[in-house]
């Protein structure tokens, strides 16, 4: 065969194969990146020396980590592991739905830029990011700092952007710890979606006047400028909106929606005053009232996409659909309207608005949970896929495989093993010794330093978070006091006696767990959904089912029994939600099916 013809056939075969290969996008949310090995531009401090590695390290205390819904340090290593994992899978598009940094400090943004650029250069991965409530914390740069970095002596170290803030005696001053605003984030990370690239087939913002038909790179470049991306969040209060839509490969539009809505506290104050804005943690509920142009933009974009045969995949920081698997009313009844982070729950009008705008597939973060929410509004179906955080249990990312415009597959990739995840443990030993000598009443459990894997470490983090923060903060004290010593056997006897069950269950096997185990398992399901089944003994799961049925039949008026009945109902609902591990989305049939 002629060599020229042979080469041509090889080329054609390669092109056809490439076209037939399904498109894959990885979603990495709530990375909360902090640069352990970063540096400051105006201070020589490089961190404290780790005796295990000899490296200077800028880290937060373990005490701070275990009182927070996220860790601050080990997620650095998990992020690198996830990126390696994605690269080895051959995935070349990564979307990051917000909280890519932890409060947007300049040194962390530089460190993140360096890592993303490395993986772009080495593997050709294209990153597309959108903002979360931690990046930025407010629309404009503001002085800030943290009291809970770890000092060389094991005591807390404060790092602040100016001298007159902070509580600790031991402190470092650097402007690089200030919380960046939109302008600083845009300048540092413009290469990762916030600005168009020449190779993009399309790129625009909610403020762009052009369509796909008359698109040009130069037009997009002009519209990407900071001054062109402003709107009035309240009358006379212009703030940025970094939303954009991009076509990185033929036929796929990635829609990055900036859901941050920073409301002024005082409408009589200076619009440029960074301290005069409330945080955006409440999510999409404020978009409906103060950022309505986003709904119109989504509607117009979806219409344009249908016109030109494009598939739209949206990602933003905030959920659009209730993520409590139908347990919200029961949780409110048991704990109250303001517990369990209820203020972050999207109202049903949010799902309705975006579904009616035509949005179909949406990836979100913010809550650090694994979940899938589905709403069918008329002829429209909206699927909200919650991406877990690498900085919380269960540490994972999502992969979307687009088989066709109507057939898609979502898979959850859990990060179990992470190289170097225990690298900082000697420093925590020093911290623990200081806390113990100081006689602090409640100290974190040192056994977390025995964790054999990153998965185990994050599970232990959840356990300590529940003990140190969730139980004291969310649950009625009398309920905890009255039940803390109860075992599974006690609960079984209690409900059998109250319900006068004819069929008595064997109580011996129920002795192995206590109420604290039940509450922890409740949070496991809230965080990991169906993936939590792997982290709970099978025998205990079967016993929960027995107790769920027995408590469900209880019709008495005893206050404690009714609260226990509510707990088991919540457990049942959280553990039986829509598919959240591996599932297919059929947009034509408007169905989501477990795989």
Coordinates of C-alpha atoms in Angstrom, one line a residue:
X1 CA 0.0 0.0 0.0
X2 CA 1.2 3.5 -0.8
X3 CA 2.7 5.1 2.3
X4 CA 0.7 8.3 1.7
X5 CA -2.6 6.5 1.5
X6 CA -1.7 4.4 4.6
X7 CA -0.9 7.6 6.6
X8 CA -4.1 9.2 5.5
X9 CA -6.1 6.1 6.6
X10 CA -4.4 6.1 10.0
X11 CA -5.2 9.8 10.3
X12 CA -8.9 9.3 9.4
X13 CA -9.2 6.3 11.8
X14 CA -7.7 8.4 14.6
X15 CA -10.1 11.3 14.0
X16 CA -13.1 9.0 13.9
X17 CA -12.0 7.2 17.1
X18 CA -11.5 10.6 18.8
X19 CA -14.9 11.7 17.7
X20 CA -16.5 8.4 19.0
X21 CA -14.9 8.6 22.4
X22 CA -17.4 10.1 24.9
X23 CA -16.6 13.5 26.3
X24 CA -15.6 13.5 29.9
X25 CA -15.5 16.4 32.4
X26 CA -14.3 16.1 36.0
X27 CA -15.8 18.3 38.7
X28 CA -13.6 19.3 41.7
X29 CA -15.5 21.4 44.2
X30 CA -14.6 23.0 47.5
X31 CA -10.9 22.3 47.3
X32 CA -10.3 25.1 49.9
X33 CA -6.7 25.3 48.7
X34 CA -4.2 26.7 51.2
X35 CA -0.6 26.7 50.1
X36 CA 1.3 24.7 52.8
X37 CA 4.6 25.5 51.1
X38 CA 3.8 29.0 49.8
X39 CA 5.5 32.3 50.6
X40 CA 4.7 35.9 51.3
X41 CA 5.7 38.8 49.0
X42 CA 6.4 41.2 51.9
X43 CA 7.6 38.9 54.7
X44 CA 10.4 36.4 55.0
X45 CA 8.2 34.0 57.1
X46 CA 8.1 30.6 55.3
X47 CA 6.3 28.6 58.0
X48 CA 7.4 26.4 60.8
X49 CA 9.9 23.6 60.3
X50 CA 8.5 20.1 60.1
X51 CA 10.9 17.7 62.0
X52 CA 9.7 14.8 59.7
X53 CA 10.6 16.5 56.4
X54 CA 12.8 19.5 57.4
X55 CA 10.5 21.7 55.3
X56 CA 9.0 25.0 56.4
X57 CA 5.2 24.7 56.4
X58 CA 2.4 27.3 56.7
X59 CA -0.5 25.4 58.3
X60 CA -3.5 25.8 60.6
X61 CA -3.9 24.0 63.9
X62 CA -5.6 20.6 64.2
X63 CA -8.0 22.2 66.7
X64 CA -9.2 24.6 64.1
X65 CA -9.6 21.8 61.5
X66 CA -11.7 19.7 63.9
X67 CA -14.1 22.5 64.7
X68 CA -14.6 23.4 61.0
X69 CA -16.8 21.8 58.3
X70 CA -13.6 21.5 56.3
X71 CA -9.9 20.7 56.9
X72 CA -7.3 23.3 55.9
X73 CA -4.1 21.3 55.5
X74 CA -4.3 17.7 54.3
X75 CA -6.6 18.7 51.4
X76 CA -3.5 20.1 49.8
X77 CA -2.2 16.6 49.3
X78 CA -5.7 15.3 48.3
X79 CA -5.9 18.0 45.6
X80 CA -2.7 16.8 44.1
X81 CA -3.8 13.2 44.2
X82 CA -7.2 14.0 42.6
X83 CA -5.4 15.9 39.8
X84 CA -3.1 13.0 39.2
X85 CA -6.1 10.6 39.2
X86 CA -7.9 12.8 36.6
X87 CA -4.8 13.0 34.4
X88 CA -4.3 9.3 34.4
X89 CA -7.9 8.8 33.4
X90 CA -7.2 10.9 30.3
X91 CA -9.7 13.6 31.3
X92 CA -8.7 16.9 29.9
X93 CA -11.5 19.2 31.1
X94 CA -11.8 20.1 34.8
X95 CA -14.6 22.3 36.2
X96 CA -14.3 23.7 39.7
X97 CA -17.6 24.9 41.2
X98 CA -16.2 27.4 43.7
X99 CA -14.3 27.6 47.0
X100 CA -11.2 26.7 45.1
X101 CA -9.4 28.7 47.8
X102 CA -9.9 29.3 51.4
X103 CA -10.8 33.0 51.7
X104 CA -8.9 34.0 48.5
X105 CA -5.6 35.2 50.1
X106 CA -3.0 36.3 47.5
X107 CA -0.4 33.7 48.5
X108 CA -3.0 30.9 48.2
X109 CA -4.2 32.2 44.8
X110 CA -0.6 32.2 43.6
X111 CA -0.1 28.7 44.8
X112 CA -3.3 27.5 43.1
X113 CA -2.3 29.2 39.9
X114 CA 1.0 27.4 39.9
X115 CA -0.5 24.0 40.4
X116 CA -3.2 24.5 37.8
X117 CA -0.7 25.8 35.3
X118 CA 1.6 22.8 35.9
X119 CA -1.2 20.3 35.1
X120 CA -2.2 22.3 32.1
X121 CA 1.4 22.3 30.8
X122 CA 2.1 18.7 31.6
X123 CA -1.2 17.0 30.6
X124 CA -3.0 19.6 28.6
X125 CA -5.8 19.8 31.2
X126 CA -8.1 22.9 30.7
X127 CA -9.5 24.3 34.0
X128 CA -12.7 26.2 34.2
X129 CA -13.5 27.7 37.6
X130 CA -16.3 29.7 39.2
X131 CA -16.4 31.6 42.5
X132 CA -17.7 30.5 45.8
X133 CA -18.4 32.3 49.1
X134 CA -14.8 31.8 50.1
X135 CA -13.4 33.2 46.9
X136 CA -14.1 36.0 47.4
X137 CA -15.4 36.5 50.9
X138 CA -16.8 39.8 49.8
X139 CA -16.9 41.7 46.4
X140 CA -13.9 43.9 47.2
X141 CA -10.5 43.3 48.9
X142 CA -10.6 43.6 52.7
X143 CA -8.0 43.3 55.5
X144 CA -8.2 40.0 57.4
X145 CA -6.2 37.2 59.0
X146 CA -6.5 34.1 61.1
X147 CA -5.7 33.4 64.7
X148 CA -5.2 29.7 64.3
X149 CA -2.1 29.1 62.3
X150 CA 0.4 26.7 64.1
X151 CA 3.5 28.2 65.6
X152 CA 6.9 26.5 66.0
X153 CA 6.3 26.1 69.7
X154 CA 3.0 24.3 69.3
X155 CA 1.0 27.4 70.3
X156 CA -1.4 29.2 67.8
X157 CA 0.2 31.8 65.6
X158 CA -1.7 34.8 64.1
X159 CA -1.1 35.9 60.6
X160 CA -2.8 39.2 59.7
X161 CA -2.8 41.8 56.9
X162 CA -2.3 44.7 59.3
X163 CA -1.2 45.3 62.8
X164 CA -4.4 46.3 64.6
X165 CA -6.4 43.1 64.0
X166 CA -6.2 39.7 65.6
X167 CA -6.2 38.2 69.0
X168 CA -2.9 36.4 69.4
X169 CA 0.3 37.7 70.9
X170 CA 2.5 35.8 68.4
X171 CA 1.8 37.3 65.0
X172 CA 3.0 37.7 61.4
X173 CA 2.0 40.7 59.3
X174 CA 1.6 40.4 55.6
X175 CA -0.7 41.9 53.0
X176 CA -0.9 38.5 51.3
X177 CA -3.3 37.2 54.0
X178 CA -5.9 39.8 53.2
X179 CA -9.1 38.5 51.6
X180 CA -8.9 39.2 47.8
X181 CA -11.9 40.7 46.0
X182 CA -13.2 39.9 42.6
X183 CA -10.6 42.2 40.9
X184 CA -7.6 40.4 42.5
X185 CA -9.1 36.9 41.8
X186 CA -9.7 37.9 38.1
X187 CA -6.2 39.2 37.7
X188 CA -4.6 36.1 39.2
X189 CA -6.8 33.4 37.7
X190 CA -7.9 34.8 34.4
X191 CA -6.4 31.9 32.5
X192 CA -8.8 29.4 34.0
X193 CA -12.1 30.3 32.4
X194 CA -12.6 33.8 33.6
X195 CA -11.1 35.1 30.3
X196 CA -11.5 33.6 26.8
X197 CA -8.7 31.7 25.0
X198 CA -8.1 31.8 21.3
X199 CA -8.8 28.0 21.0
X200 CA -12.3 28.4 22.6
X201 CA -15.0 28.0 20.0
X202 CA -17.2 30.4 22.0
X203 CA -17.1 32.5 25.2
X204 CA -19.4 35.1 26.6
X205 CA -20.7 36.7 29.8
X206 CA -24.2 37.8 30.9
X207 CA -23.3 41.2 29.7
X208 CA -22.2 40.3 26.2
X209 CA -24.2 41.6 23.2
X210 CA -22.9 39.2 20.6
X211 CA -24.2 35.7 19.8
X212 CA -22.5 32.6 18.5
X213 CA -23.2 33.7 14.9
X214 CA -21.2 36.9 15.2
X215 CA -18.6 35.7 17.8
X216 CA -15.0 36.7 17.7
X217 CA -12.1 36.3 20.2
X218 CA -11.5 40.0 20.2
X219 CA -15.0 40.8 21.2
X220 CA -14.9 38.2 24.0
X221 CA -11.6 39.6 25.2
X222 CA -13.1 43.1 25.6
X223 CA -16.2 41.7 27.4
X224 CA -13.9 39.9 29.9
X225 CA -12.6 43.1 31.4
X226 CA -13.5 43.7 35.0
X227 CA -15.3 47.0 34.3
X228 CA -17.6 45.3 31.8
X229 CA -18.9 42.7 34.3
X230 CA -20.7 44.9 36.8
X231 CA -24.3 45.0 37.9
X232 CA -26.3 46.7 40.7
X233 CA -26.9 44.3 43.5
X234 CA -29.0 47.1 45.1
X235 CA -29.7 50.5 43.6
X236 CA -26.4 52.4 43.5
X237 CA -24.3 49.4 44.6
X238 CA -22.4 48.1 41.6
X239 CA -20.6 44.8 42.2
X240 CA -18.9 42.3 39.8
X241 CA -20.4 39.1 38.3
X242 CA -17.8 36.7 36.9
X243 CA -20.3 34.3 35.2
X244 CA -19.4 33.1 31.7
X245 CA -20.3 30.4 29.2
X246 CA -17.5 28.7 27.1
X247 CA -17.4 26.1 24.4
X248 CA -14.1 24.3 25.0
X249 CA -14.8 21.5 22.5
X250 CA -17.3 21.2 19.7
X251 CA -20.9 20.9 20.8
X252 CA -20.4 21.3 24.6
X253 CA -21.1 24.6 26.4
X254 CA -19.9 24.9 30.0
X255 CA -21.9 27.5 31.9
X256 CA -20.1 28.8 35.0
X257 CA -22.6 30.7 37.0
X258 CA -21.3 33.1 39.7
X259 CA -24.0 32.6 42.3
X260 CA -22.4 34.9 44.9
X261 CA -24.8 37.7 45.9
X262 CA -23.3 40.2 48.3
X263 CA -26.0 42.4 49.7
X264 CA -25.1 45.8 51.3
X265 CA -25.8 46.0 55.0
X266 CA -26.4 49.7 54.9
X267 CA -27.8 51.3 51.7
X268 CA -26.7 54.7 52.9
X269 CA -23.0 53.7 53.1
X270 CA -20.2 54.0 50.6
X271 CA -20.7 51.4 47.8
X272 CA -16.9 50.8 47.7
X273 CA -16.8 50.0 51.4
X274 CA -15.7 46.3 51.5
X275 CA -17.0 45.9 55.1
X276 CA -20.5 46.9 54.1
X277 CA -21.5 43.6 52.4
X278 CA -23.0 40.5 53.8
X279 CA -21.5 37.1 53.0
X280 CA -22.9 35.1 50.1
X281 CA -23.2 31.8 52.0
X282 CA -27.0 31.8 51.8
X283 CA -26.7 30.9 48.1
X284 CA -29.4 31.1 45.4
X285 CA -32.2 32.5 47.4
X286 CA -30.7 36.0 47.1
X287 CA -30.2 35.5 43.4
X288 CA -33.9 35.4 42.9
X289 CA -34.3 38.8 44.6
X290 CA -31.0 40.7 43.9
X291 CA -29.4 39.0 40.9
X292 CA -32.3 38.3 38.5
X293 CA -30.3 39.0 35.4
X294 CA -28.7 35.5 35.9
X295 CA -32.1 33.8 35.3
X296 CA -32.6 35.7 32.0
X297 CA -29.0 35.0 30.9
X298 CA -29.5 31.2 31.6
X299 CA -32.8 31.3 29.6
X300 CA -31.3 33.1 26.7
X301 CA -28.2 30.9 26.7
X302 CA -30.3 27.7 26.7
X303 CA -32.4 29.1 23.8
X304 CA -29.2 29.9 21.9
X305 CA -27.8 26.4 22.7
X306 CA -30.9 24.6 21.4
X307 CA -30.8 26.7 18.2
X308 CA -27.2 25.6 17.4
X309 CA -27.4 22.1 18.8
X310 CA -25.2 22.6 21.9
X311 CA -25.3 20.6 25.1
X312 CA -25.1 22.8 28.2
X313 CA -23.6 21.7 31.4
X314 CA -23.8 24.2 34.2
X315 CA -21.8 24.5 37.3
X316 CA -22.0 26.9 40.2
X317 CA -21.1 26.9 43.8
X318 CA -24.6 26.7 45.3
X319 CA -27.2 24.0 45.1
X320 CA -30.4 24.7 43.2
X321 CA -32.4 21.8 44.8
X322 CA -33.1 20.7 48.4
X323 CA -30.3 18.2 49.3
X324 CA -31.9 16.6 52.4
X325 CA -33.7 13.8 50.5
X326 CA -37.1 14.8 51.7
X327 CA -36.0 15.0 55.4
X328 CA -36.1 18.8 55.7
X329 CA -39.5 19.1 57.4
X330 CA -38.6 16.4 59.9
X331 CA -35.2 18.0 60.6
X332 CA -36.8 21.4 61.3
X333 CA -39.4 19.7 63.5
X334 CA -36.7 18.0 65.6
X335 CA -34.0 20.7 65.7
X336 CA -35.6 23.9 64.7
X337 CA -35.7 26.3 61.7
X338 CA -32.2 27.6 62.1
X339 CA -30.2 24.4 62.8
X340 CA -28.5 22.0 60.4
X341 CA -27.5 24.9 58.1
X342 CA -31.1 25.4 57.1
X343 CA -30.4 29.0 56.1
X344 CA -28.4 27.6 53.1
X345 CA -31.2 25.4 51.8
X346 CA -32.5 26.6 48.4
X347 CA -36.2 27.5 48.2
X348 CA -38.3 25.5 45.8
X349 CA -38.6 28.7 43.7
X350 CA -34.9 28.4 42.8
X351 CA -35.3 25.0 41.1
X352 CA -38.5 26.2 39.5
X353 CA -36.9 29.4 38.1
X354 CA -33.9 27.5 36.6
X355 CA -35.9 24.6 35.3
X356 CA -38.3 26.9 33.6
X357 CA -35.3 28.8 32.1
X358 CA -34.4 25.4 30.4
X359 CA -31.4 24.3 32.5
X360 CA -31.1 20.6 32.7
X361 CA -27.8 19.4 34.2
X362 CA -26.2 21.4 37.1
X363 CA -23.2 20.6 39.3
X364 CA -22.8 22.4 42.7
X365 CA -20.7 22.4 45.8
X366 CA -20.9 24.5 49.0
X367 CA -22.4 21.9 51.3
X368 CA -19.5 19.4 51.2
X369 CA -21.9 16.6 50.5
X370 CA -22.6 13.9 47.9
X371 CA -26.2 14.1 46.7
X372 CA -28.5 14.2 43.7
X373 CA -31.6 16.3 43.5
X374 CA -34.2 16.0 40.7
X375 CA -37.1 18.4 39.9
X376 CA -39.6 18.0 37.0
X377 CA -41.4 21.3 36.3
X378 CA -43.9 20.8 33.5
X379 CA -41.9 19.4 30.6
X380 CA -38.6 20.4 32.1
X381 CA -36.3 18.3 34.3
X382 CA -33.5 19.8 36.3
X383 CA -30.8 17.5 37.8
X384 CA -28.7 19.1 40.6
X385 CA -25.6 17.0 41.3
X386 CA -23.8 17.9 44.6
X387 CA -20.0 17.4 44.3
X388 CA -18.4 16.4 47.6
X389 CA -15.4 18.3 48.9
X390 CA -11.8 17.0 49.0
X391 CA -11.6 18.7 52.4
X392 CA -14.4 16.8 54.1
X393 CA -16.0 13.4 54.4
X394 CA -16.6 11.9 51.9
X395 CA -13.6 13.1 49.9
X396 CA -14.4 12.7 46.2
X397 CA -14.9 14.3 42.9
X398 CA -17.4 13.7 40.1
X399 CA -16.9 12.6 36.5
X400 CA -19.6 13.3 33.8
X401 CA -19.4 11.3 30.7
X402 CA -21.4 12.7 27.8
X403 CA -22.4 9.8 25.5
X404 CA -24.8 11.9 23.4
X405 CA -26.8 15.1 23.9
X406 CA -29.5 13.1 25.7
X407 CA -27.5 10.4 27.4
X408 CA -25.0 11.2 30.2
X409 CA -23.4 9.2 33.0
X410 CA -22.2 10.5 36.3
X411 CA -19.8 8.7 38.6
X412 CA -18.4 9.6 42.0
X413 CA -14.6 9.0 42.4
X414 CA -13.8 8.6 46.1
X415 CA -10.2 9.5 47.2
X416 CA -9.1 6.7 49.6
X417 CA -5.3 6.7 49.5
X418 CA -3.4 10.0 49.4
X419 CA 0.4 10.1 49.4
X420 CA 1.9 12.2 52.2
X421 CA -1.4 12.8 53.9
X422 CA 0.2 12.2 57.3
X423 CA 3.2 14.4 56.6
X424 CA 2.2 17.0 59.1
X425 CA 1.3 14.7 62.0
X426 CA 4.5 15.4 64.0
X427 CA 3.5 19.1 64.1
X428 CA 0.1 18.1 65.5
X429 CA 1.8 16.1 68.2
X430 CA 3.5 19.2 69.4
X431 CA 0.1 21.1 69.3
X432 CA -1.6 18.4 71.3
X433 CA 1.0 18.4 74.0
X434 CA 0.6 22.2 74.4
X435 CA -3.2 21.9 74.7
X436 CA -2.9 19.1 77.2
X437 CA -0.5 21.0 79.4
X438 CA -2.8 24.0 79.2
X439 CA -5.6 22.0 80.8
X440 CA -8.1 22.8 78.1
X441 CA -11.4 21.2 79.0
X442 CA -12.3 19.7 75.5
X443 CA -9.3 18.5 73.4
X444 CA -9.4 16.8 70.0
X445 CA -8.9 13.1 70.0
X446 CA -5.3 12.3 69.4
X447 CA -6.2 8.9 67.8
X448 CA -6.9 10.8 64.5
X449 CA -3.1 10.7 64.1
X450 CA -3.3 6.9 63.8
X451 CA -5.3 7.1 60.6
X452 CA -4.1 4.6 58.1
X453 CA -5.5 6.4 55.0
X454 CA -6.9 9.7 53.9
X455 CA -10.4 8.2 53.8
X456 CA -10.0 7.1 57.5
X457 CA -8.6 10.5 58.4
X458 CA -11.6 12.3 56.9
X459 CA -14.0 9.9 58.6
X460 CA -12.3 10.7 61.9
X461 CA -12.6 14.4 61.1
X462 CA -16.4 13.9 60.7
X463 CA -16.5 12.0 64.0
X464 CA -14.7 14.8 65.8
X465 CA -16.7 17.5 64.1
X466 CA -19.9 15.9 65.2
X467 CA -18.6 15.6 68.8
X468 CA -17.1 19.0 69.1
X469 CA -19.4 21.2 67.0
X470 CA -22.5 19.5 65.6
X471 CA -23.9 17.9 68.7
X472 CA -23.3 21.0 71.0
X473 CA -24.5 23.4 68.3
X474 CA -27.5 21.7 66.7
X475 CA -29.1 19.3 69.1
X476 CA -31.3 19.9 72.1
X477 CA -29.3 19.5 75.3
X478 CA -32.0 17.5 77.0
X479 CA -32.3 15.0 74.2
X480 CA -28.5 14.4 74.2
X481 CA -28.4 14.1 78.0
X482 CA -31.3 11.7 78.1
X483 CA -30.0 9.4 75.4
X484 CA -26.2 9.6 75.5
X485 CA -25.9 6.3 77.5
X486 CA -28.5 4.4 75.5
X487 CA -27.3 1.4 73.5
X488 CA -29.1 -0.1 70.5
X489 CA -30.4 -2.7 72.9
X490 CA -31.9 0.0 75.1
X491 CA -33.6 1.6 72.1
X492 CA -35.0 -1.7 71.0
X493 CA -36.4 -2.6 74.5
X494 CA -37.8 0.9 74.8
X495 CA -39.7 0.8 71.5
X496 CA -40.9 -2.8 71.9
X497 CA -42.3 -2.0 75.4
X498 CA -44.0 1.1 74.2
X499 CA -45.4 -0.4 71.1
X500 CA -46.3 -3.7 72.8
X501 CA -44.9 -5.6 69.9
X502 CA -46.0 -9.3 69.7
X503 CA -42.9 -10.3 67.8
X504 CA -39.9 -9.6 70.1
X505 CA -36.5 -9.1 68.5
X506 CA -33.3 -10.6 70.0
X507 CA -31.7 -7.7 71.9
X508 CA -28.2 -9.2 72.3
X509 CA -26.8 -8.2 68.9
X510 CA -28.0 -4.6 69.5
X511 CA -25.6 -4.0 72.4
X512 CA -22.6 -3.3 70.1
X513 CA -23.5 0.4 69.4
X514 CA -24.6 3.4 71.3
X515 CA -26.6 6.6 70.6
X516 CA -23.4 8.5 69.6
X517 CA -22.8 5.9 66.9
X518 CA -26.3 6.4 65.5
X519 CA -25.9 10.2 65.4
X520 CA -22.6 9.8 63.7
X521 CA -24.1 7.5 61.1
X522 CA -26.8 10.0 60.5
X523 CA -24.2 12.6 59.6
X524 CA -22.4 10.0 57.4
X525 CA -25.5 9.6 55.3
X526 CA -26.0 13.4 55.2
X527 CA -22.5 13.8 53.9
X528 CA -21.9 10.8 51.7
X529 CA -25.5 9.6 50.8
X530 CA -25.4 6.0 49.5
X531 CA -21.6 5.9 49.7
X532 CA -21.9 5.9 53.6
X533 CA -23.2 2.3 53.5
X534 CA -19.6 1.1 53.0
X535 CA -18.6 2.9 56.3
X536 CA -21.3 1.4 58.5
X537 CA -21.3 -2.3 59.7
X538 CA -23.9 -4.4 57.7
X539 CA -25.3 -5.8 61.0
X540 CA -25.9 -2.3 62.3
X541 CA -27.6 -1.2 59.1
X542 CA -30.0 -4.2 59.4
X543 CA -30.7 -3.3 63.0
X544 CA -31.5 0.3 62.0
X545 CA -34.1 -1.0 59.6
X546 CA -35.7 -3.0 62.4
X547 CA -35.8 0.1 64.6
X548 CA -37.0 2.4 61.8
X549 CA -40.1 0.1 61.3
X550 CA -40.8 -0.2 65.0
X551 CA -40.5 3.6 65.7
X552 CA -42.6 4.3 62.6
X553 CA -45.5 2.3 64.2
X554 CA -45.3 4.2 67.5
X555 CA -48.4 6.4 67.9
X556 CA -48.0 7.5 71.5
X557 CA -47.4 10.9 72.9
X558 CA -44.2 10.4 75.0
X559 CA -41.9 13.3 74.1
X560 CA -38.6 11.3 74.1
X561 CA -40.2 8.6 72.0
X562 CA -41.4 11.1 69.4
X563 CA -37.9 12.6 69.1
X564 CA -36.4 9.2 68.6
X565 CA -39.1 8.4 66.1
X566 CA -38.1 11.5 64.2
X567 CA -34.4 10.6 64.3
X568 CA -35.1 7.2 62.7
X569 CA -37.3 8.8 60.1
X570 CA -34.6 11.2 59.1
X571 CA -32.1 8.4 59.0
X572 CA -34.4 6.4 56.7
X573 CA -34.9 9.3 54.3
X574 CA -31.2 10.3 54.2
X575 CA -30.2 6.8 53.4
X576 CA -32.7 6.2 50.6
X577 CA -32.4 9.2 48.3
X578 CA -32.0 9.5 44.6
X579 CA -28.9 7.8 43.0
X580 CA -25.8 9.7 44.1
X581 CA -22.9 7.3 43.3
X582 CA -23.0 6.1 39.7
X583 CA -26.0 6.9 37.6
X584 CA -27.3 7.7 34.1
X585 CA -29.2 10.8 33.1
X586 CA -31.6 10.4 30.2
X587 CA -32.8 13.9 29.2
X588 CA -35.1 12.6 26.5
X589 CA -37.0 10.3 28.9
X590 CA -36.5 12.7 31.8
X591 CA -35.1 10.0 34.1
X592 CA -32.2 9.4 36.4
X593 CA -31.3 5.7 36.9
X594 CA -28.8 4.0 39.2
X595 CA -26.0 2.1 37.5

